Amino acid sequence: MFDKPILQIKNLSKQYGKGCLHCQNDGAQLERNFCPVCKTVYACKDISFDLHRGEILGIVGESGSGKSTLMKSLYFDEEVTSGEGYLIDYHEGKENIFSQSGQQLRWIRNTLLGMVYQNPMLGLKMDFSSISNIAEKQIAAGNRNVDNMVSRSYELLDKVNIPVDRSKEPPKNFSGGMQQRVQIAKALSSNPPILLLDEVTTGLDLSVQAAVLDLIKTIQREMQISMIVVSHDLAVIRMLADRTVVMLNGQIIEEGLTDQILEDPNHPYTQQLVYSLL
Amino acid sequence: MNKFPFAFLDEQSKKEIRRAILKGVAIPGYQVPFASREMPIGRGWGTGGLQITLALVGKEDVLKVIDQGSDESVNAVNIKKLVQNTTGVQTTIHTSEATLIQSRHRIPEVPLRSDQILVLQVPEPEPLRRVERSEFKTKQLHAEKEYSGAWLWLFEQIMRYNQTTQGADYPVLVHERYVMNPSPIPRFDNPKINDSDALILFGAGREKKIYAVPPYTKVESLAFDDYPFEIEKFEGKACKVTGLTNVFLDEMTDEVTGETYYVCNDTSFMQEYLEKRGTVNVR
Ligand SMILES: Nc1ncnc2c1ncn2[C@@H]1O[C@H](COP(=O)(O)OP(=O)(O)OP(=O)(O)O)[C@@H](O)[C@H]1O
Ligand SMILES: [Mg+2]
Ligand SMILES: [Zn+2]
């Protein structure tokens, strides 16, 4: 834990809209994250955090607090408005990832990051076979050997507990829980050091939720992969995260060891969250 | 007839199309947008190829038009008539006599020469369209040379059928830069695009794109390391009329006996072969 962080994010901001004289003023009155004058949404404001090797960082916050926007920014689906990011595995953490070319971003995404989207439709090609979905990341990373990709995909299907004989079925035939498993297998397929998980268990039955959470813990233990786990559900965060940041209206309002935050929340909003869990 | 300018299109339109062609030649395999005109033939019937032909044709040219390997299909004849009526150029069915060849679905069996131009009609120019609907995004993918989508499509075929099943329009990498749809020619014709003596031009009327493979350009069909690209094999099959084996064959059914047999797809090639041998014309 005393190593240099594997990922460092500094002052990341993402806004939807151009802003106006009203909202660009420091201390301007916003309605939550939203400018009442020009309708600009300040989805993420000045987000800074570190992710350490092998740790699971939790991000918790209510709906609309900017969690998915943050994850999409980290995966380069959304272009950040401002901010810096450093990956220890990219030029030894000396180059700001957010100022790289599209080609570089693709390379980083294909080799250093895995993403599981809140909405499986964003992460999977529903009409392609599941095995192709898993192999897609390997293809994108430059693999041109079919047999090699197939055996790697079988390995991953096995890891996420999907029977290999269903590998040729498209994800649209699968239940929500299985779709998330396919997404996890795909995210892992290029063996990235960092996995981003956005509300992986939301919308699943409780028993299915528990199984997916177990799977994530097992993967983390076996593969020593670093993870950022986003959830609006503190119970999920409690189960998975070593450290946690709490987001509200696009900002981080509290951060610390998960146990500490659960035992002794500082911010009134966090207190409210924690008490509602008890 | 005189109410049309030479080669139907006005000079401004021809210039514009020629500029698109030149740009295409300068950037092999790159899809150049152009302002596709209304043509007096139905869309989807080769309006893209026709506009290229009309922009290039000169009084000295000899034109050949092929549709699915035949010079005499309605579509080929209509295109030929239109060009002939507005230019007065000669037409031919013999590949070796032609200077300008417009084709749909085939590259002729007779090897092309450096003084010939082949124009291919293209319904869908975008090799990434199956995996990405947005034109904005596919343009970006080409710019970044990001062709995972084309590879994924081949991978999916292998997963479903244990081989790449795509028979026509099999994607190629041009000059180690752009992935390109070679128009709906069979795989059998893909190798002919590589290091071709003739200039090959592609026109997509509906999609408003022109692209080119200049002579002697390296063109490779995409293939995974362990699933090499293969052309259609007609093993143990031969043309019933000529006995030829190293040509692209059409599968036919004898109406009387119900028996399956094969004939050359390129009918003018077959005819030339028979004439050379002194056999009577089969038609
Ligand atoms: N493309 C967009 N255009 C405009 N506003 C957007 C866009 N995407 C998200 N937003 C806004 O940004 C804010 C943050 O949304 P985001 O999806 O990141 O929240 P979240 O924390 O993931 O919520 P949830 O728990 O519901 O998934 C919201 O106010 C949302 O309306
Ligand atoms: Mg979200
Ligand atoms: Zn404003």
Short mmCIF file of N, CA, C and O in Angstrom, two decimals, chain B residues 124-243:
data_model
loop_
_atom_site.label_atom_id
_atom_site.label_comp_id
_atom_site.label_asym_id
_atom_site.label_seq_id
_atom_site.Cartn_x
_atom_site.Cartn_y
_atom_site.Cartn_z
N GLU B 124 -22.25 -1.20 -50.63
CA GLU B 124 -21.89 -0.76 -49.26
C GLU B 124 -20.38 -0.59 -49.17
O GLU B 124 -19.63 -1.57 -49.12
N PRO B 125 -19.91 0.65 -49.16
CA PRO B 125 -18.46 0.87 -49.15
C PRO B 125 -17.81 0.69 -47.77
O PRO B 125 -16.60 0.53 -47.70
N GLU B 126 -18.61 0.71 -46.71
CA GLU B 126 -18.02 0.77 -45.36
C GLU B 126 -17.80 -0.61 -44.75
O GLU B 126 -18.76 -1.28 -44.37
N PRO B 127 -16.54 -1.06 -44.62
CA PRO B 127 -16.29 -2.40 -44.07
C PRO B 127 -16.64 -2.51 -42.58
O PRO B 127 -16.76 -3.61 -42.07
N LEU B 128 -16.78 -1.39 -41.90
CA LEU B 128 -17.08 -1.44 -40.46
C LEU B 128 -18.56 -1.26 -40.16
O LEU B 128 -18.97 -1.24 -39.01
N ARG B 129 -19.36 -1.11 -41.22
CA ARG B 129 -20.78 -0.77 -41.00
C ARG B 129 -21.51 -1.81 -40.16
O ARG B 129 -22.40 -1.49 -39.37
N ARG B 130 -21.15 -3.07 -40.32
CA ARG B 130 -21.86 -4.13 -39.57
C ARG B 130 -21.68 -4.01 -38.07
O ARG B 130 -22.51 -4.46 -37.31
N VAL B 131 -20.58 -3.43 -37.66
CA VAL B 131 -20.34 -3.31 -36.22
C VAL B 131 -20.48 -1.88 -35.72
O VAL B 131 -20.52 -1.64 -34.52
N GLU B 132 -20.58 -0.92 -36.63
CA GLU B 132 -20.74 0.48 -36.20
C GLU B 132 -21.65 1.23 -37.16
O GLU B 132 -21.31 1.42 -38.32
N ARG B 133 -22.80 1.62 -36.67
CA ARG B 133 -23.78 2.27 -37.54
C ARG B 133 -23.44 3.71 -37.86
O ARG B 133 -23.79 4.22 -38.91
N SER B 134 -22.78 4.38 -36.93
CA SER B 134 -22.56 5.81 -37.10
C SER B 134 -21.42 6.11 -38.06
O SER B 134 -20.30 5.63 -37.89
N GLU B 135 -21.71 6.93 -39.07
CA GLU B 135 -20.69 7.32 -40.06
C GLU B 135 -19.60 8.16 -39.40
O GLU B 135 -18.42 8.01 -39.70
N PHE B 136 -20.01 9.01 -38.48
CA PHE B 136 -19.05 9.82 -37.75
C PHE B 136 -18.01 8.93 -37.07
O PHE B 136 -16.81 9.18 -37.13
N LYS B 137 -18.50 7.85 -36.43
CA LYS B 137 -17.59 6.97 -35.70
C LYS B 137 -16.71 6.15 -36.65
O LYS B 137 -15.53 5.96 -36.39
N THR B 138 -17.30 5.64 -37.76
CA THR B 138 -16.47 4.84 -38.66
C THR B 138 -15.35 5.70 -39.26
O THR B 138 -14.23 5.22 -39.45
N LYS B 139 -15.64 6.96 -39.53
CA LYS B 139 -14.59 7.85 -40.06
C LYS B 139 -13.45 7.96 -39.07
O LYS B 139 -12.27 7.91 -39.44
N GLN B 140 -13.82 8.10 -37.81
CA GLN B 140 -12.82 8.20 -36.75
C GLN B 140 -11.99 6.90 -36.66
O GLN B 140 -10.78 6.94 -36.52
N LEU B 141 -12.69 5.76 -36.77
CA LEU B 141 -12.01 4.47 -36.68
C LEU B 141 -11.00 4.32 -37.82
O LEU B 141 -9.88 3.85 -37.62
N HIS B 142 -11.39 4.72 -39.03
CA HIS B 142 -10.45 4.68 -40.16
C HIS B 142 -9.25 5.59 -39.88
O HIS B 142 -8.10 5.21 -40.12
N ALA B 143 -9.54 6.78 -39.38
CA ALA B 143 -8.46 7.74 -39.12
C ALA B 143 -7.46 7.15 -38.13
O ALA B 143 -6.25 7.34 -38.26
N GLU B 144 -7.97 6.41 -37.16
CA GLU B 144 -7.09 5.84 -36.14
C GLU B 144 -6.62 4.43 -36.50
O GLU B 144 -6.00 3.76 -35.69
N LYS B 145 -6.96 3.98 -37.70
CA LYS B 145 -6.59 2.64 -38.16
C LYS B 145 -7.04 1.59 -37.14
O LYS B 145 -6.29 0.68 -36.80
N GLU B 146 -8.26 1.75 -36.67
CA GLU B 146 -8.79 0.87 -35.64
C GLU B 146 -9.80 -0.07 -36.30
O GLU B 146 -10.95 0.29 -36.51
N TYR B 147 -9.33 -1.27 -36.65
CA TYR B 147 -10.15 -2.18 -37.45
C TYR B 147 -10.61 -3.41 -36.70
O TYR B 147 -10.97 -4.42 -37.32
N SER B 148 -10.62 -3.34 -35.37
CA SER B 148 -11.08 -4.49 -34.59
C SER B 148 -12.45 -4.97 -35.05
O SER B 148 -12.73 -6.16 -35.04
N GLY B 149 -13.32 -4.03 -35.42
CA GLY B 149 -14.67 -4.38 -35.83
C GLY B 149 -14.69 -5.33 -37.02
O GLY B 149 -15.46 -6.29 -37.05
N ALA B 150 -13.84 -5.08 -38.01
CA ALA B 150 -13.78 -5.94 -39.19
C ALA B 150 -13.26 -7.33 -38.80
O ALA B 150 -13.75 -8.36 -39.26
N TRP B 151 -12.27 -7.34 -37.93
CA TRP B 151 -11.71 -8.61 -37.46
C TRP B 151 -12.74 -9.36 -36.62
O TRP B 151 -12.87 -10.58 -36.73
N LEU B 152 -13.48 -8.62 -35.80
CA LEU B 152 -14.49 -9.24 -34.94
C LEU B 152 -15.55 -9.94 -35.79
O LEU B 152 -16.00 -11.04 -35.47
N TRP B 153 -15.92 -9.30 -36.89
CA TRP B 153 -16.93 -9.89 -37.77
C TRP B 153 -16.44 -11.23 -38.35
O TRP B 153 -17.20 -12.21 -38.42
N LEU B 154 -15.15 -11.28 -38.72
CA LEU B 154 -14.59 -12.55 -39.22
C LEU B 154 -14.52 -13.58 -38.10
O LEU B 154 -14.82 -14.76 -38.30
N PHE B 155 -14.13 -13.13 -36.91
CA PHE B 155 -14.04 -14.02 -35.76
C PHE B 155 -15.41 -14.65 -35.46
O PHE B 155 -15.52 -15.86 -35.22
N GLU B 156 -16.43 -13.81 -35.52
CA GLU B 156 -17.79 -14.30 -35.25
C GLU B 156 -18.20 -15.38 -36.26
O GLU B 156 -18.81 -16.38 -35.91
N GLN B 157 -17.81 -15.19 -37.52
CA GLN B 157 -18.11 -16.22 -38.52
C GLN B 157 -17.41 -17.54 -38.18
O GLN B 157 -18.00 -18.61 -38.30
N ILE B 158 -16.18 -17.43 -37.75
CA ILE B 158 -15.44 -18.65 -37.39
C ILE B 158 -16.08 -19.33 -36.18
O ILE B 158 -16.21 -20.55 -36.13
N MET B 159 -16.55 -18.51 -35.21
CA MET B 159 -17.20 -19.09 -34.05
C MET B 159 -18.49 -19.82 -34.44
O MET B 159 -18.82 -20.87 -33.94
N ARG B 160 -19.22 -19.24 -35.36
CA ARG B 160 -20.51 -19.83 -35.72
C ARG B 160 -20.39 -21.00 -36.69
O ARG B 160 -21.14 -21.96 -36.62
N TYR B 161 -19.45 -20.90 -37.63
CA TYR B 161 -19.43 -21.89 -38.72
C TYR B 161 -18.07 -22.57 -38.87
O TYR B 161 -17.85 -23.28 -39.86
N ASN B 162 -17.17 -22.33 -37.93
CA ASN B 162 -15.82 -22.90 -37.98
C ASN B 162 -14.98 -22.43 -39.15
O ASN B 162 -13.91 -22.97 -39.43
N GLN B 163 -15.45 -21.44 -39.88
CA GLN B 163 -14.65 -20.85 -40.95
C GLN B 163 -15.24 -19.50 -41.29
O GLN B 163 -16.37 -19.21 -40.91
N THR B 164 -14.48 -18.67 -42.00
CA THR B 164 -15.07 -17.41 -42.46
C THR B 164 -15.95 -17.73 -43.64
O THR B 164 -15.51 -18.30 -44.64
N THR B 165 -17.23 -17.40 -43.50
CA THR B 165 -18.21 -17.84 -44.50
C THR B 165 -18.53 -16.75 -45.51
O THR B 165 -19.24 -16.97 -46.46
N GLN B 166 -18.00 -15.56 -45.25
CA GLN B 166 -18.32 -14.46 -46.13
C GLN B 166 -17.83 -14.74 -47.55
O GLN B 166 -16.63 -14.80 -47.79
N GLY B 167 -18.76 -14.89 -48.48
CA GLY B 167 -18.40 -15.28 -49.82
C GLY B 167 -17.97 -14.11 -50.67
O GLY B 167 -17.00 -14.18 -51.42
N ALA B 168 -18.70 -13.00 -50.57
CA ALA B 168 -18.41 -11.84 -51.40
C ALA B 168 -18.12 -10.64 -50.52
O ALA B 168 -18.47 -10.63 -49.35
N ASP B 169 -17.46 -9.64 -51.12
CA ASP B 169 -17.15 -8.42 -50.39
C ASP B 169 -16.29 -8.71 -49.18
O ASP B 169 -16.45 -8.11 -48.12
N TYR B 170 -15.38 -9.64 -49.32
CA TYR B 170 -14.50 -10.04 -48.22
C TYR B 170 -13.45 -8.94 -48.00
O TYR B 170 -12.74 -8.58 -48.93
N PRO B 171 -13.37 -8.40 -46.78
CA PRO B 171 -12.56 -7.19 -46.55
C PRO B 171 -11.07 -7.38 -46.81
O PRO B 171 -10.51 -8.45 -46.56
N VAL B 172 -10.44 -6.30 -47.28
CA VAL B 172 -9.01 -6.33 -47.58
C VAL B 172 -8.32 -5.14 -46.92
O VAL B 172 -8.96 -4.12 -46.64
N LEU B 173 -7.03 -5.29 -46.68
CA LEU B 173 -6.22 -4.18 -46.19
C LEU B 173 -5.41 -3.64 -47.36
O LEU B 173 -4.66 -4.37 -48.00
N VAL B 174 -5.59 -2.35 -47.65
CA VAL B 174 -4.97 -1.75 -48.82
C VAL B 174 -3.73 -0.96 -48.40
O VAL B 174 -3.80 -0.09 -47.52
N HIS B 175 -2.60 -1.28 -49.02
CA HIS B 175 -1.36 -0.53 -48.82
C HIS B 175 -1.01 -0.46 -47.33
O HIS B 175 -0.49 0.54 -46.85
N GLU B 176 -1.37 -1.50 -46.60
CA GLU B 176 -1.12 -1.59 -45.16
C GLU B 176 -1.71 -0.42 -44.37
O GLU B 176 -1.21 -0.06 -43.30
N ARG B 177 -2.79 0.17 -44.91
CA ARG B 177 -3.34 1.32 -44.21
C ARG B 177 -4.87 1.23 -44.01
O ARG B 177 -5.34 1.18 -42.90
N TYR B 178 -5.62 1.22 -45.12
CA TYR B 178 -7.07 1.26 -44.99
C TYR B 178 -7.70 -0.10 -45.23
O TYR B 178 -7.35 -0.79 -46.20
N VAL B 179 -8.64 -0.49 -44.37
CA VAL B 179 -9.43 -1.67 -44.64
C VAL B 179 -10.57 -1.25 -45.56
O VAL B 179 -11.18 -0.21 -45.39
N MET B 180 -10.82 -2.07 -46.58
CA MET B 180 -11.72 -1.68 -47.67
C MET B 180 -12.65 -2.83 -48.04
O MET B 180 -12.25 -3.99 -48.01
N ASN B 181 -13.87 -2.50 -48.39
CA ASN B 181 -14.77 -3.47 -49.01
C ASN B 181 -14.46 -3.53 -50.49
O ASN B 181 -14.52 -2.50 -51.17
N PRO B 182 -14.16 -4.70 -51.03
CA PRO B 182 -13.76 -4.75 -52.44
C PRO B 182 -14.96 -4.84 -53.39
O PRO B 182 -14.77 -5.24 -54.54
N SER B 183 -16.17 -4.49 -52.91
CA SER B 183 -17.42 -4.64 -53.68
C SER B 183 -17.77 -6.12 -53.72
O SER B 183 -16.92 -6.97 -53.45
N PRO B 184 -19.02 -6.45 -54.05
CA PRO B 184 -19.43 -7.86 -53.91
C PRO B 184 -18.85 -8.81 -54.95
O PRO B 184 -19.56 -9.60 -55.58
N ILE B 185 -17.54 -8.78 -55.14
CA ILE B 185 -16.89 -9.80 -55.96
C ILE B 185 -16.66 -11.02 -55.09
O ILE B 185 -16.56 -10.90 -53.87
N PRO B 186 -16.60 -12.21 -55.68
CA PRO B 186 -16.31 -13.39 -54.84
C PRO B 186 -14.88 -13.33 -54.32
O PRO B 186 -14.04 -12.63 -54.89
N ARG B 187 -14.61 -14.08 -53.24
CA ARG B 187 -13.24 -14.16 -52.72
C ARG B 187 -12.26 -14.51 -53.81
O ARG B 187 -11.10 -14.10 -53.79
N PHE B 188 -12.74 -15.34 -54.72
CA PHE B 188 -11.94 -15.81 -55.84
C PHE B 188 -11.23 -14.66 -56.55
O PHE B 188 -10.12 -14.82 -57.05
N ASP B 189 -11.89 -13.49 -56.58
CA ASP B 189 -11.32 -12.35 -57.29
C ASP B 189 -10.45 -11.45 -56.42
O ASP B 189 -9.74 -10.59 -56.93
N ASN B 190 -10.50 -11.64 -55.10
CA ASN B 190 -9.72 -10.78 -54.21
C ASN B 190 -8.23 -10.71 -54.57
O ASN B 190 -7.66 -9.62 -54.63
N PRO B 191 -7.60 -11.88 -54.83
CA PRO B 191 -6.15 -11.82 -55.13
C PRO B 191 -5.84 -11.01 -56.38
O PRO B 191 -4.72 -10.50 -56.53
N LYS B 192 -6.84 -10.85 -57.28
CA LYS B 192 -6.58 -10.09 -58.51
C LYS B 192 -6.40 -8.60 -58.24
O LYS B 192 -5.85 -7.87 -59.06
N ILE B 193 -6.90 -8.13 -57.07
CA ILE B 193 -6.76 -6.70 -56.75
C ILE B 193 -5.32 -6.41 -56.31
O ILE B 193 -4.83 -5.31 -56.47
N ASN B 194 -4.68 -7.41 -55.73
CA ASN B 194 -3.32 -7.22 -55.25
C ASN B 194 -2.35 -7.06 -56.41
O ASN B 194 -2.38 -7.85 -57.36
N ASP B 195 -1.53 -6.03 -56.36
CA ASP B 195 -0.49 -5.83 -57.35
C ASP B 195 -1.05 -5.86 -58.78
O ASP B 195 -0.43 -6.38 -59.70
N SER B 196 -2.22 -5.28 -58.93
CA SER B 196 -2.89 -5.30 -60.24
C SER B 196 -2.19 -4.38 -61.24
O SER B 196 -1.69 -3.32 -60.87
N ASP B 197 -2.15 -4.81 -62.48
CA ASP B 197 -1.59 -3.94 -63.53
C ASP B 197 -2.54 -2.78 -63.84
O ASP B 197 -2.11 -1.69 -64.18
N ALA B 198 -3.83 -3.06 -63.72
CA ALA B 198 -4.82 -2.04 -64.07
C ALA B 198 -5.20 -1.21 -62.85
O ALA B 198 -5.13 -1.67 -61.72
N LEU B 199 -5.60 0.02 -63.11
CA LEU B 199 -6.18 0.85 -62.06
C LEU B 199 -7.58 0.33 -61.75
O LEU B 199 -8.36 0.04 -62.66
N ILE B 200 -7.90 0.19 -60.47
CA ILE B 200 -9.24 -0.27 -60.09
C ILE B 200 -9.94 0.82 -59.29
O ILE B 200 -9.39 1.32 -58.30
N LEU B 201 -11.13 1.20 -59.76
CA LEU B 201 -11.90 2.26 -59.10
C LEU B 201 -13.21 1.69 -58.57
O LEU B 201 -13.79 0.79 -59.17
N PHE B 202 -13.65 2.23 -57.45
CA PHE B 202 -14.87 1.74 -56.82
C PHE B 202 -15.84 2.91 -56.65
O PHE B 202 -15.46 3.97 -56.16
N GLY B 203 -17.10 2.69 -57.04
CA GLY B 203 -18.08 3.76 -56.92
C GLY B 203 -19.33 3.30 -56.20
O GLY B 203 -19.93 2.29 -56.55
N ALA B 204 -19.70 4.03 -55.14
CA ALA B 204 -20.93 3.75 -54.40
C ALA B 204 -21.85 4.95 -54.55
O ALA B 204 -21.62 5.99 -53.93
N GLY B 205 -22.89 4.82 -55.38
CA GLY B 205 -23.77 5.94 -55.70
C GLY B 205 -24.65 6.34 -54.52
O GLY B 205 -24.73 7.50 -54.15
N ARG B 206 -25.29 5.36 -53.94
CA ARG B 206 -26.22 5.65 -52.84
C ARG B 206 -25.46 6.20 -51.64
O ARG B 206 -25.89 7.13 -50.98
N GLU B 207 -24.28 5.62 -51.36
CA GLU B 207 -23.50 6.04 -50.19
C GLU B 207 -22.56 7.20 -50.52
O GLU B 207 -21.81 7.65 -49.65
N LYS B 208 -22.56 7.64 -51.80
CA LYS B 208 -21.80 8.83 -52.20
C LYS B 208 -20.30 8.72 -51.88
O LYS B 208 -19.72 9.63 -51.27
N LYS B 209 -19.70 7.59 -52.25
CA LYS B 209 -18.28 7.41 -51.98
C LYS B 209 -17.57 6.88 -53.23
O LYS B 209 -18.14 6.08 -53.98
N ILE B 210 -16.33 7.34 -53.41
CA ILE B 210 -15.46 6.81 -54.46
C ILE B 210 -14.15 6.40 -53.79
O ILE B 210 -13.66 7.11 -52.91
N TYR B 211 -13.61 5.24 -54.17
CA TYR B 211 -12.27 4.89 -53.68
C TYR B 211 -11.52 4.12 -54.75
O TYR B 211 -12.10 3.75 -55.77
N ALA B 212 -10.22 3.93 -54.53
CA ALA B 212 -9.39 3.41 -55.61
C ALA B 212 -8.27 2.53 -55.10
O ALA B 212 -7.81 2.67 -53.97
N VAL B 213 -7.88 1.60 -55.96
CA VAL B 213 -6.64 0.85 -55.75
C VAL B 213 -5.77 1.10 -56.98
O VAL B 213 -6.06 0.60 -58.06
N PRO B 214 -4.74 1.94 -56.83
CA PRO B 214 -3.87 2.22 -57.97
C PRO B 214 -3.08 0.97 -58.37
O PRO B 214 -2.97 0.03 -57.57
N PRO B 215 -2.55 0.94 -59.58
CA PRO B 215 -1.78 -0.23 -60.03
C PRO B 215 -0.64 -0.55 -59.07
O PRO B 215 -0.07 0.35 -58.45
N TYR B 216 -0.35 -1.82 -58.95
CA TYR B 216 0.80 -2.31 -58.17
C TYR B 216 0.73 -1.95 -56.68
O TYR B 216 1.72 -1.67 -56.03
N THR B 217 -0.48 -1.93 -56.16
CA THR B 217 -0.67 -1.68 -54.73
C THR B 217 -0.80 -3.01 -54.01
O THR B 217 -1.42 -3.94 -54.52
N LYS B 218 -0.24 -3.07 -52.79
CA LYS B 218 -0.36 -4.29 -51.98
C LYS B 218 -1.76 -4.35 -51.36
O LYS B 218 -2.16 -3.42 -50.65
N VAL B 219 -2.47 -5.43 -51.64
CA VAL B 219 -3.82 -5.60 -51.12
C VAL B 219 -3.94 -6.99 -50.51
O VAL B 219 -3.79 -8.00 -51.20
N GLU B 220 -4.16 -7.04 -49.20
CA GLU B 220 -4.23 -8.34 -48.51
C GLU B 220 -5.64 -8.58 -47.98
O GLU B 220 -6.22 -7.69 -47.35
N SER B 221 -6.15 -9.79 -48.16
CA SER B 221 -7.42 -10.15 -47.54
C SER B 221 -7.17 -10.41 -46.06
O SER B 221 -6.19 -11.06 -45.70
N LEU B 222 -8.05 -9.89 -45.21
CA LEU B 222 -7.84 -10.05 -43.76
C LEU B 222 -7.95 -11.52 -43.39
O LEU B 222 -8.86 -12.21 -43.85
N ALA B 223 -7.05 -12.00 -42.57
CA ALA B 223 -7.13 -13.38 -42.11
C ALA B 223 -6.36 -13.56 -40.81
O ALA B 223 -5.29 -12.96 -40.62
N PHE B 224 -6.91 -14.36 -39.91
CA PHE B 224 -6.22 -14.68 -38.67
C PHE B 224 -5.05 -15.62 -38.97
O PHE B 224 -5.07 -16.36 -39.96
N ASP B 225 -4.05 -15.61 -38.07
CA ASP B 225 -2.84 -16.41 -38.30
C ASP B 225 -3.17 -17.89 -38.53
O ASP B 225 -2.57 -18.54 -39.39
N ASP B 226 -4.12 -18.39 -37.74
CA ASP B 226 -4.39 -19.83 -37.82
C ASP B 226 -5.62 -20.16 -38.68
O ASP B 226 -6.05 -21.30 -38.73
N TYR B 227 -6.20 -19.16 -39.34
CA TYR B 227 -7.28 -19.40 -40.31
C TYR B 227 -6.98 -18.61 -41.58
O TYR B 227 -7.55 -17.56 -41.81
N PRO B 228 -6.07 -19.13 -42.40
CA PRO B 228 -5.64 -18.36 -43.57
C PRO B 228 -6.78 -18.11 -44.55
O PRO B 228 -7.74 -18.86 -44.61
N PHE B 229 -6.64 -17.01 -45.29
CA PHE B 229 -7.62 -16.67 -46.32
C PHE B 229 -7.60 -17.71 -47.42
O PHE B 229 -6.54 -18.13 -47.88
N GLU B 230 -8.77 -18.15 -47.82
CA GLU B 230 -8.84 -19.12 -48.92
C GLU B 230 -9.88 -18.68 -49.93
O GLU B 230 -10.95 -18.19 -49.55
N ILE B 231 -9.59 -18.89 -51.19
CA ILE B 231 -10.58 -18.58 -52.22
C ILE B 231 -11.49 -19.78 -52.41
O ILE B 231 -11.19 -20.88 -51.94
N GLU B 232 -12.62 -19.56 -53.05
CA GLU B 232 -13.54 -20.66 -53.32
C GLU B 232 -12.78 -21.75 -54.07
O GLU B 232 -12.01 -21.47 -54.99
N LYS B 233 -13.02 -22.99 -53.66
CA LYS B 233 -12.35 -24.10 -54.35
C LYS B 233 -13.40 -24.89 -55.08
O LYS B 233 -14.45 -25.20 -54.52
N PHE B 234 -13.14 -25.17 -56.30
CA PHE B 234 -14.09 -25.98 -57.06
C PHE B 234 -13.45 -27.33 -57.29
O PHE B 234 -13.26 -27.76 -58.43
N GLU B 235 -13.12 -27.99 -56.19
CA GLU B 235 -12.38 -29.24 -56.29
C GLU B 235 -13.22 -30.32 -56.98
O GLU B 235 -14.38 -30.53 -56.63
N GLY B 236 -12.63 -30.94 -57.96
CA GLY B 236 -13.32 -32.01 -58.67
C GLY B 236 -14.44 -31.50 -59.57
O GLY B 236 -15.21 -32.27 -60.12
N LYS B 237 -14.53 -30.16 -59.70
CA LYS B 237 -15.57 -29.61 -60.56
C LYS B 237 -14.93 -28.91 -61.75
O LYS B 237 -13.85 -28.34 -61.63
N ALA B 238 -15.64 -28.95 -62.87
CA ALA B 238 -15.13 -28.29 -64.07
C ALA B 238 -16.30 -27.72 -64.84
O ALA B 238 -17.44 -28.15 -64.69
N CYS B 239 -16.01 -26.73 -65.68
CA CYS B 239 -17.05 -26.15 -66.53
C CYS B 239 -17.53 -27.22 -67.51
O CYS B 239 -16.74 -27.86 -68.19
N LYS B 240 -18.85 -27.41 -67.55
CA LYS B 240 -19.42 -28.46 -68.38
C LYS B 240 -19.16 -28.20 -69.86
O LYS B 240 -19.03 -29.12 -70.66
N VAL B 241 -19.06 -26.90 -70.23
CA VAL B 241 -18.92 -26.55 -71.63
C VAL B 241 -17.46 -26.57 -72.08
O VAL B 241 -17.12 -27.12 -73.13
N THR B 242 -16.59 -25.98 -71.26
CA THR B 242 -15.19 -25.84 -71.68
C THR B 242 -14.26 -26.85 -71.02
O THR B 242 -13.15 -27.05 -71.48
N GLY B 243 -14.70 -27.43 -69.91
CA GLY B 243 -13.83 -28.32 -69.17
C GLY B 243 -12.82 -27.60 -68.30
O GLY B 243 -11.97 -28.21 -67.65
#
